[in-house]
JSON list of N, CA and C in Angstrom, two decimals:
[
{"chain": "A", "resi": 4, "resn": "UNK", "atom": "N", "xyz": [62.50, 20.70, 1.05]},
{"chain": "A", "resi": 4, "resn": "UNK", "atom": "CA", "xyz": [61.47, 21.64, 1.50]},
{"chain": "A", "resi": 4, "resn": "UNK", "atom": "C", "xyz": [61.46, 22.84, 0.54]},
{"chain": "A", "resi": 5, "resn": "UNK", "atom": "N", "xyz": [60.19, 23.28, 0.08]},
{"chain": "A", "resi": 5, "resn": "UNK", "atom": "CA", "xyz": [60.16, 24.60, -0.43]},
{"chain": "A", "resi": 5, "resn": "UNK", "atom": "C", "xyz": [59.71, 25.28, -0.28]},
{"chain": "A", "resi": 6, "resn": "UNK", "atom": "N", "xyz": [60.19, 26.78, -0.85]},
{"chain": "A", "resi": 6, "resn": "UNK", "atom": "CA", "xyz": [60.24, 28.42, -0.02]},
{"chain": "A", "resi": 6, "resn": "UNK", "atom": "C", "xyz": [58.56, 28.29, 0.00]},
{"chain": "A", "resi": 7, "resn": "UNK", "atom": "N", "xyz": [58.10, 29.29, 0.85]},
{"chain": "A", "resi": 7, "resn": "UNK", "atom": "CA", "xyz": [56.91, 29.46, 0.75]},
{"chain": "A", "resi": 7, "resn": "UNK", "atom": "C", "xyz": [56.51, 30.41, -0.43]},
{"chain": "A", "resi": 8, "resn": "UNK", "atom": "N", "xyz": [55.47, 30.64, -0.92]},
{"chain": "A", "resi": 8, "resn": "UNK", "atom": "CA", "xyz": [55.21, 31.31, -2.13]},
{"chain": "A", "resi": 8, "resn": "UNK", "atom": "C", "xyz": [54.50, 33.38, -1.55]},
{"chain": "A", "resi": 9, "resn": "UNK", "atom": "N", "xyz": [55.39, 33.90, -1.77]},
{"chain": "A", "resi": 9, "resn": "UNK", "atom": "CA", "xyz": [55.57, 35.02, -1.10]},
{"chain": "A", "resi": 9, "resn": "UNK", "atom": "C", "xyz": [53.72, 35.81, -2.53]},
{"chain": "A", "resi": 10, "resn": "UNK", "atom": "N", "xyz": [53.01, 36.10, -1.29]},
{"chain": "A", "resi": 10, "resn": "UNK", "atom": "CA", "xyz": [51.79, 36.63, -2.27]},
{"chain": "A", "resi": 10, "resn": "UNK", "atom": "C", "xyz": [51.46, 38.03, -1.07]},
{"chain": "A", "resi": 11, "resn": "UNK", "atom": "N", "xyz": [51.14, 39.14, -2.23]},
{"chain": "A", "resi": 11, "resn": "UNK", "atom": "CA", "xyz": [50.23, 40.35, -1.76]},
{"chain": "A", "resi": 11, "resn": "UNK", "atom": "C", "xyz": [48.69, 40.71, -2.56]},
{"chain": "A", "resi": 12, "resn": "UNK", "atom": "N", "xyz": [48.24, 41.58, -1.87]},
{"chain": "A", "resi": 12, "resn": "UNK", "atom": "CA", "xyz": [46.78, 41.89, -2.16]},
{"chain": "A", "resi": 12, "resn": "UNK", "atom": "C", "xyz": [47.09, 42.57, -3.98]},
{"chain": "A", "resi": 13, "resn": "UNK", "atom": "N", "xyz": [46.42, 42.15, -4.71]},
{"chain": "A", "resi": 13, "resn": "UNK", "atom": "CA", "xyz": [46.33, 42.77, -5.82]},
{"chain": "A", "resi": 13, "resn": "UNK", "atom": "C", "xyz": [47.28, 41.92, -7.00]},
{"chain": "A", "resi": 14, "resn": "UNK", "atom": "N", "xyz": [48.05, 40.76, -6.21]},
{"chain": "A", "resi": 14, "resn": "UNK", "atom": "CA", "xyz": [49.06, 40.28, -7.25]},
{"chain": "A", "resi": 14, "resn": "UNK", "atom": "C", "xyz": [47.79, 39.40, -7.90]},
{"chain": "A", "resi": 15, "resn": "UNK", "atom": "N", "xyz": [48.92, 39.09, -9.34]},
{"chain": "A", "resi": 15, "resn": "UNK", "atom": "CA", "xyz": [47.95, 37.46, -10.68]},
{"chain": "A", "resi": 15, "resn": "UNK", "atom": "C", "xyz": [49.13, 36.77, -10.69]},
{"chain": "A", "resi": 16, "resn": "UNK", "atom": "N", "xyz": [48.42, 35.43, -10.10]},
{"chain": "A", "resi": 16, "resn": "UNK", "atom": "CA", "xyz": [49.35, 34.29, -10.01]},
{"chain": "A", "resi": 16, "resn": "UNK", "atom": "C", "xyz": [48.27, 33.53, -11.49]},
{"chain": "A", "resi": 17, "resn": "UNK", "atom": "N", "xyz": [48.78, 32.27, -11.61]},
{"chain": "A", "resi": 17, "resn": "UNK", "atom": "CA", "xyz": [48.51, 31.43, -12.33]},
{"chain": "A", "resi": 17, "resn": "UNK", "atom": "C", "xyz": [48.37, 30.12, -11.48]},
{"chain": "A", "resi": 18, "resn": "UNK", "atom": "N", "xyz": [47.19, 29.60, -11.26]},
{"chain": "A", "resi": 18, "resn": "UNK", "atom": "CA", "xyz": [47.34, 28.22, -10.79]},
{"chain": "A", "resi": 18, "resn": "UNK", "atom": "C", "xyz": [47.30, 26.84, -11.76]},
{"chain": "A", "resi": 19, "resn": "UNK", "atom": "N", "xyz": [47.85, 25.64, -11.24]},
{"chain": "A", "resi": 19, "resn": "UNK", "atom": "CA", "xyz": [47.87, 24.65, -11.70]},
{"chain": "A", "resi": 19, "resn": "UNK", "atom": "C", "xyz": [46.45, 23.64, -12.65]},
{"chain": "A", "resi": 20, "resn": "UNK", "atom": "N", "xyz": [45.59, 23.67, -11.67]},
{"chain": "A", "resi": 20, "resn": "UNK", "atom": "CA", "xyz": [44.54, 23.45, -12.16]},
{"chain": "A", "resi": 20, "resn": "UNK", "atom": "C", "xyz": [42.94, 24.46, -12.97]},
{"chain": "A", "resi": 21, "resn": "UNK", "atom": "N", "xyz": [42.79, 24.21, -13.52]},
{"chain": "A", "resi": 21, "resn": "UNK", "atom": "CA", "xyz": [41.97, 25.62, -13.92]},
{"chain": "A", "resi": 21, "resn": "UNK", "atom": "C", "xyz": [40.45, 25.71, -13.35]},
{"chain": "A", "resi": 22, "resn": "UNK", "atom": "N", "xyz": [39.89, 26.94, -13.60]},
{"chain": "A", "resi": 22, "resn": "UNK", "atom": "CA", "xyz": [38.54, 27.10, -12.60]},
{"chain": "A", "resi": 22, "resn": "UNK", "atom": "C", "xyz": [37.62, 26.27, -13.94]},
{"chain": "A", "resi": 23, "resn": "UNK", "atom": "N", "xyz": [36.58, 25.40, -13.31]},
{"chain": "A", "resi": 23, "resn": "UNK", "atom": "CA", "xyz": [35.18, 25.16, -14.34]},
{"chain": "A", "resi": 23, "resn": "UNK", "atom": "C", "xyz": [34.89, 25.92, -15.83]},
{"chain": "A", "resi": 24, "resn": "UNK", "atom": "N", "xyz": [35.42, 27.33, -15.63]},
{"chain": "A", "resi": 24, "resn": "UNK", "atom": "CA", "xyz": [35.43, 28.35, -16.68]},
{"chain": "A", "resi": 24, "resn": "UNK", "atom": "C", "xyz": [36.14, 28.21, -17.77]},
{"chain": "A", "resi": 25, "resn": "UNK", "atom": "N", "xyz": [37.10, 27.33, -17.49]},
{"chain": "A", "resi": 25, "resn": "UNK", "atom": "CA", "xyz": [38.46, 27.08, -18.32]},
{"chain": "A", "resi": 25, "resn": "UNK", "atom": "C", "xyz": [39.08, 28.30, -17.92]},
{"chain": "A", "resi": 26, "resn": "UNK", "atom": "N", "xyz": [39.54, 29.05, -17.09]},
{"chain": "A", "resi": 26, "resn": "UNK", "atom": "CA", "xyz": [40.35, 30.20, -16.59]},
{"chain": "A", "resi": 26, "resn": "UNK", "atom": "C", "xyz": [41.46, 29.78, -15.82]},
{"chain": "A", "resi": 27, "resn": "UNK", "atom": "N", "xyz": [42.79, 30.27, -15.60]},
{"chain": "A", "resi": 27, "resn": "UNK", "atom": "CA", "xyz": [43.35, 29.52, -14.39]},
{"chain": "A", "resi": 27, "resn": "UNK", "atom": "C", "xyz": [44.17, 30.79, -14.22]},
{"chain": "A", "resi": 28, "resn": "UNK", "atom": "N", "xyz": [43.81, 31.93, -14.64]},
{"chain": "A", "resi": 28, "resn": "UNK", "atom": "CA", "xyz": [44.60, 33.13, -13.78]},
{"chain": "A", "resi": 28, "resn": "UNK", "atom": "C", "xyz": [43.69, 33.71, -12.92]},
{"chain": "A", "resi": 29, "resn": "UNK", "atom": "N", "xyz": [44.38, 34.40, -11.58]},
{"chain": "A", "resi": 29, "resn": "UNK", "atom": "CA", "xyz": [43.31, 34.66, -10.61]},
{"chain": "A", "resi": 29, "resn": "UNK", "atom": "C", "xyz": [44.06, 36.14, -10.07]},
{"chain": "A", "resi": 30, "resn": "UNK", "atom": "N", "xyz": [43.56, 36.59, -9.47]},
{"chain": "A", "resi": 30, "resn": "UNK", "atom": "CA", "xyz": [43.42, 37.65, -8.35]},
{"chain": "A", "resi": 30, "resn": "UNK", "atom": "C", "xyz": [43.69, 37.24, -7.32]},
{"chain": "A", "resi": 31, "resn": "UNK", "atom": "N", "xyz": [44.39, 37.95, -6.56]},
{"chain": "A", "resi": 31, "resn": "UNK", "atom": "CA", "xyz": [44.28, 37.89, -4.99]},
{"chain": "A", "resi": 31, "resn": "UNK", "atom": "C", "xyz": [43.38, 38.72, -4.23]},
{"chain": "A", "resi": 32, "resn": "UNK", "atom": "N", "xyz": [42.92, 38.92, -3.60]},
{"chain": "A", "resi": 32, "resn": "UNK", "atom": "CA", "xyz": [42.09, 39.75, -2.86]},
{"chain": "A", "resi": 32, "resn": "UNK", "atom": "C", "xyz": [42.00, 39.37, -1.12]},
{"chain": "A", "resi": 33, "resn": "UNK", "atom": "N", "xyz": [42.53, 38.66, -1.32]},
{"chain": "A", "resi": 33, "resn": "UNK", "atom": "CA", "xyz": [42.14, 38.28, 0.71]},
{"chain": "A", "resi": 33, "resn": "UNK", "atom": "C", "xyz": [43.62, 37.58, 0.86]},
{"chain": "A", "resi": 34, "resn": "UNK", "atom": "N", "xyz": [44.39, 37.85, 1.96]},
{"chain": "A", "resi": 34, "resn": "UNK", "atom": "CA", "xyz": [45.07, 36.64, 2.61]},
{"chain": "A", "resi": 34, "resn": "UNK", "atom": "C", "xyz": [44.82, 36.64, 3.90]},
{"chain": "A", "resi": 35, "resn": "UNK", "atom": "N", "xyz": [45.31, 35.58, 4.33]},
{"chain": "A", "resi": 35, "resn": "UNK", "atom": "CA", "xyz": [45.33, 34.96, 6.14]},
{"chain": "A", "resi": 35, "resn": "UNK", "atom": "C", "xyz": [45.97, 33.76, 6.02]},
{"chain": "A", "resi": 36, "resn": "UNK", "atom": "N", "xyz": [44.97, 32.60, 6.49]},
{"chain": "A", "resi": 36, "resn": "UNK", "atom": "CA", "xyz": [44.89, 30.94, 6.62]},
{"chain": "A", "resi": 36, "resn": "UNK", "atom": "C", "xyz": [44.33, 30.74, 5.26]},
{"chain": "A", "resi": 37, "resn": "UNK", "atom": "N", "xyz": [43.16, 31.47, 5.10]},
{"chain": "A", "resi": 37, "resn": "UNK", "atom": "CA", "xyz": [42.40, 31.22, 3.43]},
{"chain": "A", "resi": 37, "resn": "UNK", "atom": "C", "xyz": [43.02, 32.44, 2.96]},
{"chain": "A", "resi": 38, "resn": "UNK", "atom": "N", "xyz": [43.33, 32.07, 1.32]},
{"chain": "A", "resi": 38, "resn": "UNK", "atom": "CA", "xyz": [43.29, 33.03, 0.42]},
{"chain": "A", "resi": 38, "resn": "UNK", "atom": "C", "xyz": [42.35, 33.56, -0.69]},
{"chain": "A", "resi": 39, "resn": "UNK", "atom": "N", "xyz": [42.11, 34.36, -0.45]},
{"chain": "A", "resi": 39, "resn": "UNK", "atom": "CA", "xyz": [40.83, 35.10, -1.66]},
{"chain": "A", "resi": 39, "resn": "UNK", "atom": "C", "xyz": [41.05, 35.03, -2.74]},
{"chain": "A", "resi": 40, "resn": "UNK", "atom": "N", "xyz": [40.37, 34.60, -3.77]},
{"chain": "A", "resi": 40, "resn": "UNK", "atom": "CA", "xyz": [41.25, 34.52, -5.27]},
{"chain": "A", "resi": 40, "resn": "UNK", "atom": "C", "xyz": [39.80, 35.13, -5.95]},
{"chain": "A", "resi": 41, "resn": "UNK", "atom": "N", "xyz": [40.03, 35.97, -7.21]},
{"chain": "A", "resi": 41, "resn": "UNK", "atom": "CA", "xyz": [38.87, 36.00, -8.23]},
{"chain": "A", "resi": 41, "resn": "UNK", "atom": "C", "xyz": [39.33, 35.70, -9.59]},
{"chain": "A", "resi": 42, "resn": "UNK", "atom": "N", "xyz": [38.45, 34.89, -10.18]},
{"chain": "A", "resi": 42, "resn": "UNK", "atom": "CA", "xyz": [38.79, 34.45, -11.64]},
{"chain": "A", "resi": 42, "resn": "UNK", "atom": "C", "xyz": [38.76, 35.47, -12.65]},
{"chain": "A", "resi": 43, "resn": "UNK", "atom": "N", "xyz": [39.79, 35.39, -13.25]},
{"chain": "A", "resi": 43, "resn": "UNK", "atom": "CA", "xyz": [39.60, 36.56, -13.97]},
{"chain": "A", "resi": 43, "resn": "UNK", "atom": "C", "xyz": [39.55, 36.51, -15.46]},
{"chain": "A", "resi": 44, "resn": "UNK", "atom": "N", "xyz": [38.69, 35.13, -15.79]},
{"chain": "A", "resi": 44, "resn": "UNK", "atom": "CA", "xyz": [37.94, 34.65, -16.65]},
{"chain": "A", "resi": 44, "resn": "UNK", "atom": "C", "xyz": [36.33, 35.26, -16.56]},
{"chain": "A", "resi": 45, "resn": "UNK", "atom": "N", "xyz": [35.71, 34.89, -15.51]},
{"chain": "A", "resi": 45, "resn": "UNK", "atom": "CA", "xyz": [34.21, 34.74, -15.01]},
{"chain": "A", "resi": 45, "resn": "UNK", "atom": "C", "xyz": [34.09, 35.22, -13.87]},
{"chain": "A", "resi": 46, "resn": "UNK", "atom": "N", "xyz": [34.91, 36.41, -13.14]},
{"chain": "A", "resi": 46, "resn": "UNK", "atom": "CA", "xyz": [34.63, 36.71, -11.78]},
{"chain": "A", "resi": 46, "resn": "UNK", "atom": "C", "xyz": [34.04, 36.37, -10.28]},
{"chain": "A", "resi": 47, "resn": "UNK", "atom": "N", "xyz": [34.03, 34.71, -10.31]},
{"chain": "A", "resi": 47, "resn": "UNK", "atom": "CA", "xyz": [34.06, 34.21, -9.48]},
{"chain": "A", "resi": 47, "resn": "UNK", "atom": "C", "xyz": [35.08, 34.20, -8.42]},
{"chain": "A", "resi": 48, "resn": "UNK", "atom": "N", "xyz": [34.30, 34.67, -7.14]},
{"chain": "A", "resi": 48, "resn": "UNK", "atom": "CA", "xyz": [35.81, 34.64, -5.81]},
{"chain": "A", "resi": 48, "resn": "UNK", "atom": "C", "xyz": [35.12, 33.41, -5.22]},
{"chain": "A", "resi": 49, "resn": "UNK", "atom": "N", "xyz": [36.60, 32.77, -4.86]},
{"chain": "A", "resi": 49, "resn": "UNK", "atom": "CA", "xyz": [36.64, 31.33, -4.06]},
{"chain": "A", "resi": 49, "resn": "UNK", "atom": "C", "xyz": [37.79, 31.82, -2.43]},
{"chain": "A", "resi": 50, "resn": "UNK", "atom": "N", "xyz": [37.47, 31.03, -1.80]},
{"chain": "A", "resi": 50, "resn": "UNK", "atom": "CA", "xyz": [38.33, 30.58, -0.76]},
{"chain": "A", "resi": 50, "resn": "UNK", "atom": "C", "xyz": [39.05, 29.77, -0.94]},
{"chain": "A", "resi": 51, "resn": "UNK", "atom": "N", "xyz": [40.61, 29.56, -0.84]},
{"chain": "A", "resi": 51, "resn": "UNK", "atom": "CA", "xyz": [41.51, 28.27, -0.72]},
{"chain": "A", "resi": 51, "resn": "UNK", "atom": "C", "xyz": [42.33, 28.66, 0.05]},
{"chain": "A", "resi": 52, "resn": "UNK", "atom": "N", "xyz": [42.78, 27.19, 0.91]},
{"chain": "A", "resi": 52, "resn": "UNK", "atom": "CA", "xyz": [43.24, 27.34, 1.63]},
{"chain": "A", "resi": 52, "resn": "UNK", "atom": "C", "xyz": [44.74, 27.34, 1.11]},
{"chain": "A", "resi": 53, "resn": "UNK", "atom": "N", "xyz": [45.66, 28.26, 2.00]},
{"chain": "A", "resi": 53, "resn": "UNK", "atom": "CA", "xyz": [47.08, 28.52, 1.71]},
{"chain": "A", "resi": 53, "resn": "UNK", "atom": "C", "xyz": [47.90, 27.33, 1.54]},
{"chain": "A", "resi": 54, "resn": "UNK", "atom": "N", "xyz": [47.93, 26.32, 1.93]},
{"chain": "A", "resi": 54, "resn": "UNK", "atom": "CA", "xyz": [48.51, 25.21, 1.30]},
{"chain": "A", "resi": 54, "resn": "UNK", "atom": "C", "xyz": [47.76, 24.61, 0.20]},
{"chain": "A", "resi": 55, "resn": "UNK", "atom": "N", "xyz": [46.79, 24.60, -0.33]},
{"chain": "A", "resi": 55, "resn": "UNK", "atom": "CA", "xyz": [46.59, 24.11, -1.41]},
{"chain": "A", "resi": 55, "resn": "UNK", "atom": "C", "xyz": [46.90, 25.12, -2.65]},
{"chain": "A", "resi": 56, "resn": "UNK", "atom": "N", "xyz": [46.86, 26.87, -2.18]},
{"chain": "A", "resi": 56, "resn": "UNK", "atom": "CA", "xyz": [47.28, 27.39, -2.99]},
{"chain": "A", "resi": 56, "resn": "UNK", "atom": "C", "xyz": [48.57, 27.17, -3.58]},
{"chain": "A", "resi": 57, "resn": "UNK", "atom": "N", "xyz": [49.24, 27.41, -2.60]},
{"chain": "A", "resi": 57, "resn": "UNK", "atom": "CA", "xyz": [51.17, 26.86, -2.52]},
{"chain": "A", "resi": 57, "resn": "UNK", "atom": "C", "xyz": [50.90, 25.45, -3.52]},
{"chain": "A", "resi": 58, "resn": "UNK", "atom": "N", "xyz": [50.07, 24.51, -3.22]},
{"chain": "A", "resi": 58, "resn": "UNK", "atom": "CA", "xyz": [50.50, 23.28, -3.85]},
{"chain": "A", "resi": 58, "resn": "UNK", "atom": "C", "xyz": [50.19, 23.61, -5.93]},
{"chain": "A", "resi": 59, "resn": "UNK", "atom": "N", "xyz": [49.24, 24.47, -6.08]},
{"chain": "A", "resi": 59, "resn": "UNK", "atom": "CA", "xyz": [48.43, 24.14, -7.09]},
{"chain": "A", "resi": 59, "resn": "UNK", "atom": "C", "xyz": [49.22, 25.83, -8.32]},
{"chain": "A", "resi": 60, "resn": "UNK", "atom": "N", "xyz": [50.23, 26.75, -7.24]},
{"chain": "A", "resi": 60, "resn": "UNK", "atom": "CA", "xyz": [50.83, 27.74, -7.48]},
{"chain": "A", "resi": 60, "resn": "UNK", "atom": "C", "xyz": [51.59, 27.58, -8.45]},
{"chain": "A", "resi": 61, "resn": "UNK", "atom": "N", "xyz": [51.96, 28.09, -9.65]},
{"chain": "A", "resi": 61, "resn": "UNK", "atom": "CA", "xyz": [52.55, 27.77, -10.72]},
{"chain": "A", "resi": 61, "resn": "UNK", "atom": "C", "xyz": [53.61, 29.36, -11.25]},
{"chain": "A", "resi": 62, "resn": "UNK", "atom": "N", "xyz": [52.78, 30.11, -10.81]},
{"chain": "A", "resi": 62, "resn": "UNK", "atom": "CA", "xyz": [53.58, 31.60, -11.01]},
{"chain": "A", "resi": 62, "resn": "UNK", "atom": "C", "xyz": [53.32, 32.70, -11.05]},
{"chain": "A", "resi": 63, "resn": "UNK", "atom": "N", "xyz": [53.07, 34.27, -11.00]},
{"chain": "A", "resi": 63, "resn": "UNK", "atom": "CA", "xyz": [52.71, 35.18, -11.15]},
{"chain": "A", "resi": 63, "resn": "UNK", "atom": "C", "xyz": [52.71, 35.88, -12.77]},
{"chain": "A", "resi": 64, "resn": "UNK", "atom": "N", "xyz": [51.62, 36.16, -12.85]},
{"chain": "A", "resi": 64, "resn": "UNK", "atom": "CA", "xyz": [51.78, 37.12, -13.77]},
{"chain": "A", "resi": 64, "resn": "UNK", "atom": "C", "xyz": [52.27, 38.30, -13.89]},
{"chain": "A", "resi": 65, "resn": "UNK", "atom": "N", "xyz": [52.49, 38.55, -15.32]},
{"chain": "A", "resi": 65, "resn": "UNK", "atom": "CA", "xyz": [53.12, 40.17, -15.24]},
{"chain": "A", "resi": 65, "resn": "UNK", "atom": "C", "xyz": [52.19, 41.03, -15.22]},
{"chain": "A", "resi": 66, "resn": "UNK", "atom": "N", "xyz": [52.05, 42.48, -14.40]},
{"chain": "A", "resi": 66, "resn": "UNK", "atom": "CA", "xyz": [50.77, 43.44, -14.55]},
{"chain": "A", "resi": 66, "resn": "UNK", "atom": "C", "xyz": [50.95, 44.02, -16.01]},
{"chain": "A", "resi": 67, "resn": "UNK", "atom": "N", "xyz": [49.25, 44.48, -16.27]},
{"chain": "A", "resi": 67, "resn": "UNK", "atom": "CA", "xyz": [49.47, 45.03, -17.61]},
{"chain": "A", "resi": 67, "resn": "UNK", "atom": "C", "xyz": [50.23, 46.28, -17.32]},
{"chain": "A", "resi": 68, "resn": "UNK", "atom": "N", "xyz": [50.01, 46.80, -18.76]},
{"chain": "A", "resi": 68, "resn": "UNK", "atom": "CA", "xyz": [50.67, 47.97, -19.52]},
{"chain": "A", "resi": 68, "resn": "UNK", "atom": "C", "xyz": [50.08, 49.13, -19.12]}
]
């Protein structure tokens, strides 16, 4: 079993698969059941659901400088 993936408002994760844009770092902006993500390629916000985030979750980024 693994940990759950500990996320707050404002963190950049990196997901597994990438958005249409070719982008695959995102924003958080919403949690609950769905999580808010915006691309931060092409500023598209999506809904996903928290287990597919967890599944597709690869790591956080570091904030800039």
């Amino acid at each position: 079993m693994t940990t759950p993936v500990t996320l707050e408002i404002g963190d950049r994760i990196r997901l597994r698969k990438a958005h249409p844009c070719g982008g695959s770092e995102w924003d958080v902006v919403r949690l609950g059941a769905d999580i808010g993500l915006v691309c931060r390629t092409c500023g598209h916000r999506i809904l996903m659901d928290r287990l597919e985030v967890e599944r597709r979750y690869t790591g956080h980024l570091p904030e800039p400088a």
